[in-house]
Short mmCIF file of C-alpha atoms in Angstrom, two decimals:
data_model
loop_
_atom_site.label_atom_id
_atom_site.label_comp_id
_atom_site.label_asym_id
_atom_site.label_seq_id
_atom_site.Cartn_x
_atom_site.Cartn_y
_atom_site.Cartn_z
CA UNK A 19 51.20 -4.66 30.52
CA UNK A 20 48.95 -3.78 27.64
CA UNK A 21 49.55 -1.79 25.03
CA UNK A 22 47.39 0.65 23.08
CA UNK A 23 46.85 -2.18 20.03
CA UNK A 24 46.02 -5.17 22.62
CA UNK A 25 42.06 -5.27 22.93
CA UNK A 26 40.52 -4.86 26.22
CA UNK A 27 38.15 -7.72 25.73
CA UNK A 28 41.41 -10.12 25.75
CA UNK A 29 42.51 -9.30 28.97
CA UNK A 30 38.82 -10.61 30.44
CA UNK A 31 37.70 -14.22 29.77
CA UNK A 32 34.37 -13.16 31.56
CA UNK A 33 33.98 -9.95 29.78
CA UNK A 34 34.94 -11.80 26.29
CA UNK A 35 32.13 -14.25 27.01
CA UNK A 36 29.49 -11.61 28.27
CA UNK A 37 30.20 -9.83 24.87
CA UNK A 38 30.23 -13.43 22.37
CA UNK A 39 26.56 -13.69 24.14
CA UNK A 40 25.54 -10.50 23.50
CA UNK A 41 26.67 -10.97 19.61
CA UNK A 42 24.83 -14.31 19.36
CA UNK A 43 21.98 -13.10 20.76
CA UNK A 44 21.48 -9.98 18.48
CA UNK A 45 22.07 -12.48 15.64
CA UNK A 46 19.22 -14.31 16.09
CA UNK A 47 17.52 -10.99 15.12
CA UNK A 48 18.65 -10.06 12.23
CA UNK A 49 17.81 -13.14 10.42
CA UNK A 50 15.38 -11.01 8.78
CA UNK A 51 15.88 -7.17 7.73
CA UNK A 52 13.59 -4.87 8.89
CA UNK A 53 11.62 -4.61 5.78
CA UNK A 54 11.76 -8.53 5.93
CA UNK A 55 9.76 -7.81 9.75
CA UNK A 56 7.32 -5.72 8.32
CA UNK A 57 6.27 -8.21 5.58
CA UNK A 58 5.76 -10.97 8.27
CA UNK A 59 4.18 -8.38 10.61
CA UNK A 60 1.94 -7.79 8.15
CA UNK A 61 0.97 -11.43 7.67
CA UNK A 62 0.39 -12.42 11.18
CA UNK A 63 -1.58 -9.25 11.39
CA UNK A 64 -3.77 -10.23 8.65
CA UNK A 65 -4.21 -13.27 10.37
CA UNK A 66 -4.69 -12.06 13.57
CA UNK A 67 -7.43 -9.95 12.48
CA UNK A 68 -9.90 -12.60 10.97
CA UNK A 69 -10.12 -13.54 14.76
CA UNK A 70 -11.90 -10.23 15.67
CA UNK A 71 -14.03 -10.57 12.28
CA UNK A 72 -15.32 -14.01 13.44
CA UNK A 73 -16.78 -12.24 16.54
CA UNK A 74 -17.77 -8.74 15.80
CA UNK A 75 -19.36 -9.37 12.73
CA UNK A 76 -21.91 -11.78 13.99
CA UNK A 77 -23.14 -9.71 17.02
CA UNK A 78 -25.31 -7.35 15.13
CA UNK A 79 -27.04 -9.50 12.97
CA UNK A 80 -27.72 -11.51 16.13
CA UNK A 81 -31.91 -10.18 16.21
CA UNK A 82 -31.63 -11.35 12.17
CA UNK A 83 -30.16 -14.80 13.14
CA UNK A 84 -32.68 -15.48 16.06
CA UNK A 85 -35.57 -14.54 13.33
CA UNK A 86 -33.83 -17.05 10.65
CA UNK A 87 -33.29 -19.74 12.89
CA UNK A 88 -36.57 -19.41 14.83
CA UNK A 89 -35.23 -19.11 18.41
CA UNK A 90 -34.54 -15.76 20.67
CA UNK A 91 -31.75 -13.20 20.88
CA UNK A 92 -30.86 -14.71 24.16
CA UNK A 93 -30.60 -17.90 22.94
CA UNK A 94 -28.56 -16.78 19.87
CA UNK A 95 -25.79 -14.39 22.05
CA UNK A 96 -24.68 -17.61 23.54
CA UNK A 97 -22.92 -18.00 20.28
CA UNK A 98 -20.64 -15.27 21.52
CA UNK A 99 -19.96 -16.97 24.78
CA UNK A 100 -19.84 -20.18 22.75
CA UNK A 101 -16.93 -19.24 20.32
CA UNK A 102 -14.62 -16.98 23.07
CA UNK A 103 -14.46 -20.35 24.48
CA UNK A 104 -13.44 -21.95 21.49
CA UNK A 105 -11.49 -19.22 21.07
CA UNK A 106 -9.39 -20.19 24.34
CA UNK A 107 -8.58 -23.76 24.02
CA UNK A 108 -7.91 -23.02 20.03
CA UNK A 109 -5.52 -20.53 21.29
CA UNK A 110 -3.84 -22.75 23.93
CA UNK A 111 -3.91 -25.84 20.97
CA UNK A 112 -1.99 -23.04 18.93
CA UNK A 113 0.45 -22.15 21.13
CA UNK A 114 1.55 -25.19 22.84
CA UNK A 115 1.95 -26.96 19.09
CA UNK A 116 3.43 -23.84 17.88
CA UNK A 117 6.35 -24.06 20.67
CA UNK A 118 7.43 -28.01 19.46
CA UNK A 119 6.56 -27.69 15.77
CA UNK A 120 6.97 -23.86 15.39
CA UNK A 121 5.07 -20.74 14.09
CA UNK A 122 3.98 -22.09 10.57
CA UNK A 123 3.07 -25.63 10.89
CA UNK A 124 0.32 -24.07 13.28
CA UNK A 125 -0.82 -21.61 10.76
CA UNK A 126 -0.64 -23.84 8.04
CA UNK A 127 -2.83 -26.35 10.00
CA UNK A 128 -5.59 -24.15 11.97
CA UNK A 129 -6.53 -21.46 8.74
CA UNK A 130 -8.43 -24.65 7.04
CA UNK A 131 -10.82 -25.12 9.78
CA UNK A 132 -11.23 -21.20 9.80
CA UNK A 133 -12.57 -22.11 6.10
CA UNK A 134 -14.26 -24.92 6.99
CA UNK A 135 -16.66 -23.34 10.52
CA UNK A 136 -17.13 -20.27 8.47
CA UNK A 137 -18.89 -22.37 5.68
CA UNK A 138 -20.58 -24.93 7.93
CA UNK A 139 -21.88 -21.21 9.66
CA UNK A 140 -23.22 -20.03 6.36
CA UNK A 141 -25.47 -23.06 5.96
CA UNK A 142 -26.53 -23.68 9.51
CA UNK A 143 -29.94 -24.31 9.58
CA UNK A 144 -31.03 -24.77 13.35
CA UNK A 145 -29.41 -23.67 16.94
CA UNK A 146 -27.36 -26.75 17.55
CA UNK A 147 -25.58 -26.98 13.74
CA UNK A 148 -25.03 -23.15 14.50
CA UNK A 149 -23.53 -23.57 18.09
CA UNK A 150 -20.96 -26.83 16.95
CA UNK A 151 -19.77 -24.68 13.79
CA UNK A 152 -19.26 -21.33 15.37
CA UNK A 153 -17.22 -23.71 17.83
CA UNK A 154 -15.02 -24.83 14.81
CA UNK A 155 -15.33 -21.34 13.19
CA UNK A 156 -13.52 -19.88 16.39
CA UNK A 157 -11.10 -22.67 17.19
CA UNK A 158 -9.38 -22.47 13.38
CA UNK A 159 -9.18 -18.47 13.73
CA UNK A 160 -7.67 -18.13 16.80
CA UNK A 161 -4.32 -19.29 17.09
CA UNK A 162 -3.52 -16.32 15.04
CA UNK A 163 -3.43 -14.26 18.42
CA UNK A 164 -1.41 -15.73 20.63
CA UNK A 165 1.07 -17.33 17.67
CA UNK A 166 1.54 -14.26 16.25
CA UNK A 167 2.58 -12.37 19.28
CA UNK A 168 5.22 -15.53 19.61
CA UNK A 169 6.90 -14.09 16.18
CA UNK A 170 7.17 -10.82 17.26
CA UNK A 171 9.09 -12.07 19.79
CA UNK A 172 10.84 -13.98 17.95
CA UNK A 173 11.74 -11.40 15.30
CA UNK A 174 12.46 -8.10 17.14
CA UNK A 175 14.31 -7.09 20.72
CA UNK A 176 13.12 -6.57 23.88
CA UNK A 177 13.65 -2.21 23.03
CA UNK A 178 11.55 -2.85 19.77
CA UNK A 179 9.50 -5.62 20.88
CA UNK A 180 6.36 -2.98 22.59
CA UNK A 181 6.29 -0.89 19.11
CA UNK A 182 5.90 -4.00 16.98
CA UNK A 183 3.28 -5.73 19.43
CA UNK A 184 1.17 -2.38 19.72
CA UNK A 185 1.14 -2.36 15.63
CA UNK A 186 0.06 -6.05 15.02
CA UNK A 187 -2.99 -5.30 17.90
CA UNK A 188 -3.70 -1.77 16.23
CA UNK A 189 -4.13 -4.37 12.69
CA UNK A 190 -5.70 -6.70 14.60
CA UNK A 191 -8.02 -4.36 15.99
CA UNK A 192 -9.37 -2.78 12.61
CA UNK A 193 -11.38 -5.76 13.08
CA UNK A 194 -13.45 -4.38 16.24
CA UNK A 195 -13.75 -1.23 14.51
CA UNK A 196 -15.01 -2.64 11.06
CA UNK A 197 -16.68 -6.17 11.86
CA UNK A 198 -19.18 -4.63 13.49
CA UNK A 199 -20.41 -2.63 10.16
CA UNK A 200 -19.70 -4.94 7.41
CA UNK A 201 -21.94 -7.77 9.32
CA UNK A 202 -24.43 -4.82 9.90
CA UNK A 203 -24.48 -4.11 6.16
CA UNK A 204 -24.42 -7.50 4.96
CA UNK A 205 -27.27 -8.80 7.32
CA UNK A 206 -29.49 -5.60 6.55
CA UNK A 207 -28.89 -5.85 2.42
CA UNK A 208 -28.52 -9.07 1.60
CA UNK A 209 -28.19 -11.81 4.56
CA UNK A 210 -26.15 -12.41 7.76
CA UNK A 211 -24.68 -15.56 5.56
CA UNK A 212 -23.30 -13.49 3.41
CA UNK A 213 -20.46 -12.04 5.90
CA UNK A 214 -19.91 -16.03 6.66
CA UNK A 215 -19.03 -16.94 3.11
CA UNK A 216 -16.76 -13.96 3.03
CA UNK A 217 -14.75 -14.68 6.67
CA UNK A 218 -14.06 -18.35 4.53
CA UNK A 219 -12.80 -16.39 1.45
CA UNK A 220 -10.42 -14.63 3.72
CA UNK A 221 -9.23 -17.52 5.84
CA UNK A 222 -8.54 -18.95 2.54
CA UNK A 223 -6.27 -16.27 1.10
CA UNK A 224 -4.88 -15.86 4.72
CA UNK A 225 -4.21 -19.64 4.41
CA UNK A 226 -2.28 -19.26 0.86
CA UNK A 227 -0.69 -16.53 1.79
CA UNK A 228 1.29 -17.77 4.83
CA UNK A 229 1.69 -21.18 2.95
CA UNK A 230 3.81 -19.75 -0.02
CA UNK A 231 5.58 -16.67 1.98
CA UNK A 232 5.39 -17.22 5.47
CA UNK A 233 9.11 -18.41 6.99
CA UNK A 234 9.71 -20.71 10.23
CA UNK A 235 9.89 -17.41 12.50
CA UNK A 236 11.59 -19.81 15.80
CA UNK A 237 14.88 -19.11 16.85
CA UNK A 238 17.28 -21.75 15.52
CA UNK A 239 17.14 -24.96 18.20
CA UNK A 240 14.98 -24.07 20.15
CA UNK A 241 11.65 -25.80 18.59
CA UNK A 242 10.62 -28.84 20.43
CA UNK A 243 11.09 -30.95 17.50
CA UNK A 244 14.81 -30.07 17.20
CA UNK A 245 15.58 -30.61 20.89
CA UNK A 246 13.29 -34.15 20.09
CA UNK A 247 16.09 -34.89 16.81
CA UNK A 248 19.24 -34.03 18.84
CA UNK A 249 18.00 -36.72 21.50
CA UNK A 250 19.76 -40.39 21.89
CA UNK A 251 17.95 -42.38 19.16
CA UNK A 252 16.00 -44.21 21.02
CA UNK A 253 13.75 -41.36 22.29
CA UNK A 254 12.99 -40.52 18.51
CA UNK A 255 9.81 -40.99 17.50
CA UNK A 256 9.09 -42.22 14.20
CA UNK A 257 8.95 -39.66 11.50
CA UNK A 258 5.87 -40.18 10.22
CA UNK A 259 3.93 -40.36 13.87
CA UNK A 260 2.96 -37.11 15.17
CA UNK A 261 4.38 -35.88 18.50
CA UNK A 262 1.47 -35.28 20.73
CA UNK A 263 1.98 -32.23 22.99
CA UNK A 264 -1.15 -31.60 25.72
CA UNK A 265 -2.53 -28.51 24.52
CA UNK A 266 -3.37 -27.44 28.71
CA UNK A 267 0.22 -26.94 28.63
CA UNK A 268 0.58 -23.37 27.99
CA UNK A 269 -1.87 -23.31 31.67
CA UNK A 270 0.36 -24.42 33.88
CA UNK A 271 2.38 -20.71 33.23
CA UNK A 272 -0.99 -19.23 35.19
CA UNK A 273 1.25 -21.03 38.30
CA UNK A 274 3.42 -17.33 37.68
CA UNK A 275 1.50 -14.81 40.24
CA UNK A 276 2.85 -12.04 37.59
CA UNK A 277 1.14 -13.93 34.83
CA UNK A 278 -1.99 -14.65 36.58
CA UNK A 279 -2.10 -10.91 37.87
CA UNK A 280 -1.85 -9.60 34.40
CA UNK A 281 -4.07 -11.81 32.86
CA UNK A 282 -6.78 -11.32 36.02
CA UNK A 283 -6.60 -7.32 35.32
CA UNK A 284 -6.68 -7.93 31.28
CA UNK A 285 -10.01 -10.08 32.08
CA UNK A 286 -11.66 -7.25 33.95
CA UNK A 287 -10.70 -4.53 31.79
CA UNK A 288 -11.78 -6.43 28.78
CA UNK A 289 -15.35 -7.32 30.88
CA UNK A 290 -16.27 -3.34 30.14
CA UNK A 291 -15.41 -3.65 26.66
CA UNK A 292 -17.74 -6.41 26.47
CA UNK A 293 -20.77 -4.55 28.82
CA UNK A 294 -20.60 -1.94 26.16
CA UNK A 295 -20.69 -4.01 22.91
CA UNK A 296 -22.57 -7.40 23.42
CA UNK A 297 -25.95 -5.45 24.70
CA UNK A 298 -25.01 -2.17 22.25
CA UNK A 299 -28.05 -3.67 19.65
CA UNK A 300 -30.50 -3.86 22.51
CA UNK A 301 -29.33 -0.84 24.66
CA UNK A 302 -28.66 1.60 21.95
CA UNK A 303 -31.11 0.53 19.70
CA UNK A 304 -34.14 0.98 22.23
CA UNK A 305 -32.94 4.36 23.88
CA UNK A 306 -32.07 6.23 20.60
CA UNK A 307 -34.94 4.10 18.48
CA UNK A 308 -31.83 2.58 15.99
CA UNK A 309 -33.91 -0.80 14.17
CA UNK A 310 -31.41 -0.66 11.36
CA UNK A 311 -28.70 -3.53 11.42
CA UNK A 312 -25.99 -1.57 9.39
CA UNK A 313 -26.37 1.69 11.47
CA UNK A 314 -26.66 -0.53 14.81
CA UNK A 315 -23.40 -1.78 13.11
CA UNK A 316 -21.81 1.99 12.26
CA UNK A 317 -22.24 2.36 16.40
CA UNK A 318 -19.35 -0.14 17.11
CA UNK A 319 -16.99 1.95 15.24
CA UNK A 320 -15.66 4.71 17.82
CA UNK A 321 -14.86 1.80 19.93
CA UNK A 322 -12.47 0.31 17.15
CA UNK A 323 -10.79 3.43 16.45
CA UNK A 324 -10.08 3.33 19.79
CA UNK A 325 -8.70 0.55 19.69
CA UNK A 326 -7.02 1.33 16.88
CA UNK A 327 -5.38 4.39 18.47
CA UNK A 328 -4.74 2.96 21.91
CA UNK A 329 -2.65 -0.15 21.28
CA UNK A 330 0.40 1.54 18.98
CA UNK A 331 0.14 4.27 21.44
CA UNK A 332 0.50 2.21 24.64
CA UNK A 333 3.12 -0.07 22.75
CA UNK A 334 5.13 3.08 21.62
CA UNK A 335 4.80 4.56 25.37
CA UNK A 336 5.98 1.06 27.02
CA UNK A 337 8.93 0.77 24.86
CA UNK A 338 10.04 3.90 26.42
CA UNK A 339 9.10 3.54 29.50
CA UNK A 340 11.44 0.03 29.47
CA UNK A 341 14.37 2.02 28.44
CA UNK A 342 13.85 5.47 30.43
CA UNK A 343 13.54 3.12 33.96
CA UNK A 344 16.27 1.04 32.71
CA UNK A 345 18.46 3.46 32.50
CA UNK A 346 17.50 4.98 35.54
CA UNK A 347 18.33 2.17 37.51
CA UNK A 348 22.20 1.78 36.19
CA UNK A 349 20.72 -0.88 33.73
CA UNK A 350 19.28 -3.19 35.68
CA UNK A 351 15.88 -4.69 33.28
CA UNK A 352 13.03 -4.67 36.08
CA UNK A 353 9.99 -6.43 33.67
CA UNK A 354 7.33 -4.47 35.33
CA UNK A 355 8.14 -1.21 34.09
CA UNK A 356 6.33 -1.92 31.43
CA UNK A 357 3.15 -2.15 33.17
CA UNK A 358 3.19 1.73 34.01
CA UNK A 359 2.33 2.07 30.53
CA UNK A 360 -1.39 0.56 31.60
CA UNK A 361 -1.70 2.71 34.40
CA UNK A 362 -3.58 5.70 32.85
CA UNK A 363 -6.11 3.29 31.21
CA UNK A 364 -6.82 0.89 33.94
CA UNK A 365 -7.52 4.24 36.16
CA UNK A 366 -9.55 6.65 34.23
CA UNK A 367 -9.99 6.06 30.74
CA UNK A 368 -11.70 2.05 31.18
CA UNK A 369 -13.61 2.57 34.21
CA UNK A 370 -14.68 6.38 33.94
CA UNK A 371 -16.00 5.49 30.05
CA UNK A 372 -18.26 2.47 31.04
CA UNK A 373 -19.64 4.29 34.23
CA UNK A 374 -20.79 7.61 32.15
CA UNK A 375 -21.94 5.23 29.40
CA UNK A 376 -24.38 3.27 31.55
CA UNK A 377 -25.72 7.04 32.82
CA UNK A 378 -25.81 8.37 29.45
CA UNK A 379 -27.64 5.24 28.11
CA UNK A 380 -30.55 4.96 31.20
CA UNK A 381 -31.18 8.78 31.68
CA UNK A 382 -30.22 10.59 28.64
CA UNK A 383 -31.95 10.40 25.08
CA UNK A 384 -31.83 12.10 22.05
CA UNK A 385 -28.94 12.94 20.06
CA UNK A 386 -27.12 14.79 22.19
CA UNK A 387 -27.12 11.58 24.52
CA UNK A 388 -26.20 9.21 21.41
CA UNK A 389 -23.26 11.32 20.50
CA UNK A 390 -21.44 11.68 24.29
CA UNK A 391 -21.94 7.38 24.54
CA UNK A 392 -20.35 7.22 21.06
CA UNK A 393 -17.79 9.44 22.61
CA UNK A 394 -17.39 6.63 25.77
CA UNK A 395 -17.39 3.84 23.64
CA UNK A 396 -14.04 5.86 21.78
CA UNK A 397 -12.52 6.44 25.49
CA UNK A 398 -12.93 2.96 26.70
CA UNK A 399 -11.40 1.48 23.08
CA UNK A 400 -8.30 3.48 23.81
CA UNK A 401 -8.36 2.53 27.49
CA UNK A 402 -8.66 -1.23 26.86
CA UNK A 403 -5.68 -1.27 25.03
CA UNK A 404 -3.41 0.73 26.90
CA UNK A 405 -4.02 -2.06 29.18
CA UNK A 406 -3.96 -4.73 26.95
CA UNK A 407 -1.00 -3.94 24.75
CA UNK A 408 1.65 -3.87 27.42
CA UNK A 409 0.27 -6.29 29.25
CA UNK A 410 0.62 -8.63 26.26
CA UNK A 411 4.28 -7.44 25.92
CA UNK A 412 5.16 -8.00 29.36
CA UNK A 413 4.10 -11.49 29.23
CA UNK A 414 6.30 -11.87 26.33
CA UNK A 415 9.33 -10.39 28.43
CA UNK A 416 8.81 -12.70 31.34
CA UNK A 417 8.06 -15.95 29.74
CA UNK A 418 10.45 -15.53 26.56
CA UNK A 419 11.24 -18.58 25.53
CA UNK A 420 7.50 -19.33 25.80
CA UNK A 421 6.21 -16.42 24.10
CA UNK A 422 3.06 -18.02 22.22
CA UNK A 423 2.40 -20.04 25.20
CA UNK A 424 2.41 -17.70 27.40
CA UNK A 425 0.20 -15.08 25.35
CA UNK A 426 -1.85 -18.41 24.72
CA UNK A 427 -2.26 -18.64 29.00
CA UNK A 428 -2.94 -15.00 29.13
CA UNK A 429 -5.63 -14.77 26.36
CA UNK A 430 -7.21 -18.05 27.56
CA UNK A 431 -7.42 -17.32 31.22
CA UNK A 432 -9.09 -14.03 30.13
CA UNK A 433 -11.51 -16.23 27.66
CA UNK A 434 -12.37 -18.53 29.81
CA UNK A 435 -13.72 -16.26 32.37
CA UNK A 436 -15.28 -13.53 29.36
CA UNK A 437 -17.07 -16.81 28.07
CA UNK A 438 -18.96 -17.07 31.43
CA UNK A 439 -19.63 -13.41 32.19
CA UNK A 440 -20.66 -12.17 28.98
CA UNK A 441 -23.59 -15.22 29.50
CA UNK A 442 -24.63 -12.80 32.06
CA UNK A 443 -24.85 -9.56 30.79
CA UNK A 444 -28.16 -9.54 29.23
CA UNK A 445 -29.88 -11.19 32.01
CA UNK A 446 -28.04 -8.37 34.21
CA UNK A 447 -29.23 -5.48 32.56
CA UNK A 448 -32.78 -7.05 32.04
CA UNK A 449 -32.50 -7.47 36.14
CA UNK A 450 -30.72 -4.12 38.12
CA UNK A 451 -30.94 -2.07 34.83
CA UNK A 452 -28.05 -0.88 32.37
CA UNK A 453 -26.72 2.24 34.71
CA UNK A 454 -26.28 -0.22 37.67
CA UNK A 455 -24.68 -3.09 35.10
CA UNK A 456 -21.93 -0.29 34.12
CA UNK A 457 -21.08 1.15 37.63
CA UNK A 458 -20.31 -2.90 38.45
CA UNK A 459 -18.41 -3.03 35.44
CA UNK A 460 -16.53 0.29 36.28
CA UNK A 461 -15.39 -1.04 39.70
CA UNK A 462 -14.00 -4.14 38.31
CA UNK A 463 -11.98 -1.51 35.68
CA UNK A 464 -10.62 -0.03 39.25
CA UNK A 465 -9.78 -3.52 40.59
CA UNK A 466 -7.86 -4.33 37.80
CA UNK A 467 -5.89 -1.18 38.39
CA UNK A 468 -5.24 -2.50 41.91
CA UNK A 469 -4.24 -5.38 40.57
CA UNK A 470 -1.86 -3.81 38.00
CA UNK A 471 -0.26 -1.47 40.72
CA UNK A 472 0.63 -4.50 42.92
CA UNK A 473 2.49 -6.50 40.41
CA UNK A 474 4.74 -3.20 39.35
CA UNK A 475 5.19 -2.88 42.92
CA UNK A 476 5.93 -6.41 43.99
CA UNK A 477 6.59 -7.99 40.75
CA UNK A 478 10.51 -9.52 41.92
CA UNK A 479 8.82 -11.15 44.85
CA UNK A 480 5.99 -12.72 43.24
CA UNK A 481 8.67 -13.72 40.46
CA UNK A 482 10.36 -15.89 43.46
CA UNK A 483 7.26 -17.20 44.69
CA UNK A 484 7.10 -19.54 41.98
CA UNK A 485 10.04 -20.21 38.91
CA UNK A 486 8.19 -20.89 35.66
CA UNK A 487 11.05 -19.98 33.69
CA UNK A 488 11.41 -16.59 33.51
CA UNK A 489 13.43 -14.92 31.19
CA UNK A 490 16.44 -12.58 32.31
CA UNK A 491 18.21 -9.64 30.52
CA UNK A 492 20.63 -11.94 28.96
CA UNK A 493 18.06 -13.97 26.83
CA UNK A 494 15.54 -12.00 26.15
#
């Protein structure tokens, strides 16, 4: 019989396990203290906004770069197209190496070809140097995205894990929200070069930075490289040959019908974003008679203080909705709560913003009508990422041990498809008009939320359809 001094845990080999676990595994997160986190957060979110620089400073001097480069605005917005592509295979490149070699090695290896596009950009002088360099421009900034959600994995808990993820997007995000104006400015007062030469000044601080203070953020063991070193000698490679790892890799987690779902709805949501912005020169500039580049670029800013606001709000939100329906079900972890976070975007703020927008921008001029579509183009920068934002973090929960990889899947699918469809919203608007381009825009916001409200609702059986590896309570 035991007595009063005799621990409980003794008496329970299983119990005595389940708790050594549970100690190892909280371990591996304080490696770091929490001031230790921030200083890293802040890092990768320097990083990670450079990304969002690279795009949404180019698009309003894009009528300044057709005019420089003798060729048409058409012509030129296939740069955007161009570099979210690049932006989707440099992600999956950055994930799948960041997974064998780990976190820094990437960063240490992409940031340099950030430098690199960005000054190749500044001295383009026709269409085809501009298209190959914007390429390379896009491919060195955006690892940052997808490896930098891997470290907040790998740094905080599952509880903190939403917080942290909605603060490195709301940093991230100052780029949509400033981009936009400091390209304006620079292409109306001195040249659209100028902003170039300054994204490779801040790829290479970004570069020094994380190459003096930036630590190896992977959990002990678990890097390919040290699974490769514990292996019978004669599967080691030699030291000074690189371990090739396909960079497609991180695709094959798009097998995962939560995954795909998530990253399908993301896509769409993102696609009104993108009906708003890319045209926003052309659309806003002709209805409300705007020919000035830095005040076409001032008009992007509600929609990155939406974004701003949106993404630590939905992370804040998801992290309690995790632990209020966890609790509620006796403890059981059920991934998809989560995704009820994105429920209140995806059904009136993202859809209901671009709809009203394309209305306000065919049929209503003057100020009055400039003011209410600065007012959508707020909405639908909170709604995106109250989509986004959890989404991102629920991809992290299910695929934990493949956070960057996974992210890296997410972001590319999404990409991939953007690259294609943005092609097509000029030629769109030129053809139905912009009202009718927005109400098909709004619908997909409304599939997405079908989407979105399936996987909460059958997200254990899609789980079974198809094993990728997901994580479980105890190791993630």
């Amino acid at each position: 019989m035991l007595s009063e001094e005799s621990p409980l845990l003794e008496s329970d080999p299983n119990v005595l396990r389940e708790y050594a676990t549970a100690t190892k595994r909280e371990q591996v997160y304080e490696r770091f203290s929490k001031s230790r986190k921030r200083v890293i957060l802040a890092m990768v979110a320097w990083c990670g906004l450079i990304p969002f620089f690279v795009s949404g400073s180019f698009i309003p001097s894009i009528p300044q770069v057709s005019k420089d480069l003798n060729s048409t605005p058409s012509v030129v917005s296939l740069a955007v197209s161009l570099s979210i592509f690049a932006a989707s295979l440099g992600g999956l490149w950055g994930a799948s190496y960041s997974t064998f070699y780990g976190r820094r090695a990437v960063y240490i290896s992409s940031l340099p070809l950030l430098c690199l596009g960005s000054l190749a950009v500044a001295w383009s002088r026709s269409i085809p140097e501009l298209m190959i360099w914007r390429f390379v421009q896009s491919f060195g900034a955006s690892p940052s995205l997808a490896v930098g959600a891997g470290v907040i994995g790998d740094i905080y808990k599952l509880e903190e894990r939403g917080q942290a993820m909605g603060v490195f997007f709301a940093a991230c995000l100052l780029g949509p929200a400033l981009a936009p104006p400091a390209g304006g400015v620079a292409a109306h007062y001195a040249s659209w070069r100028v902003m170039q030469l300054a994204l490779a000044i801040a790829g290479f601080l970004a570069f020094v930075i994380m190459l003096l203070f930036f630590p190896e953020t992977s959990h002990p063991g678990k890097r390919g490289i040290d699974k490769l070193q514990l292996a019978p000698a004669s599967s080691l490679r030699k030291s000074w040959k690189p371990y090739f790892v396909n960079p497609l890799r991180p695709l094959a987690l798009l097998q995962s019908l939560n995954i795909l779902a998530v990253s399908m709805a993301g896509f769409m949501v993102l696609l009104t974003y993108y009906a708003l912005l890319v045209p926003l020169a052309f659309t806003f500039g002709a209805r409300y008679h705007i020919v000035n580049e830095a005040l076409i670029g001032a008009c992007f800013l509600p929609a990155g203080l939406g974004n701003m606001i949106g993404a630590p709000l939905a992370g804040r939100i998801s992290d309690k909705i995790v632990v209020k329906w966890r609790q509620r079900r006796g403890g059981v972890w059920y991934p998809e709560d989560r995704l009820r976070a994105t429920l209140v975007g995806a059904m009136f703020l993202v859809p209901l913003s671009v709809f009203f927008s394309g209305l306000l921008s065919q049929f209503v001029g003057g100020k009055i009508g400039l003011i209410l579509n600065l007012f959508c183009l707020f909405v639908n920068g909170i709604g995106v990422n109250i989509v986004l934002s959890p989404s991102a973090a629920y991809v992290v929960d299910v695929v934990y041990s493949r956070s960057a990889e996974g992210v890296a899947a997410y972001n590319g699918f999404r990409s991939i498809f953007l690259s294609l469809s943005i092609a097509a919203i000029m030629p769109l608007i030129d053809l139905i008009g912009v009202a009718a381009t927005n109400a098909l825009a709004a619908l997909l916001g409304w599939l997405a939320l079908g989407i979105l409200l399936c996987t909460i609702r059958y997200g254990s059986q899609m789980r079974a359809w198809v094993d990728v590896g997901y994580s479980t309570a105890e190791n993630n």
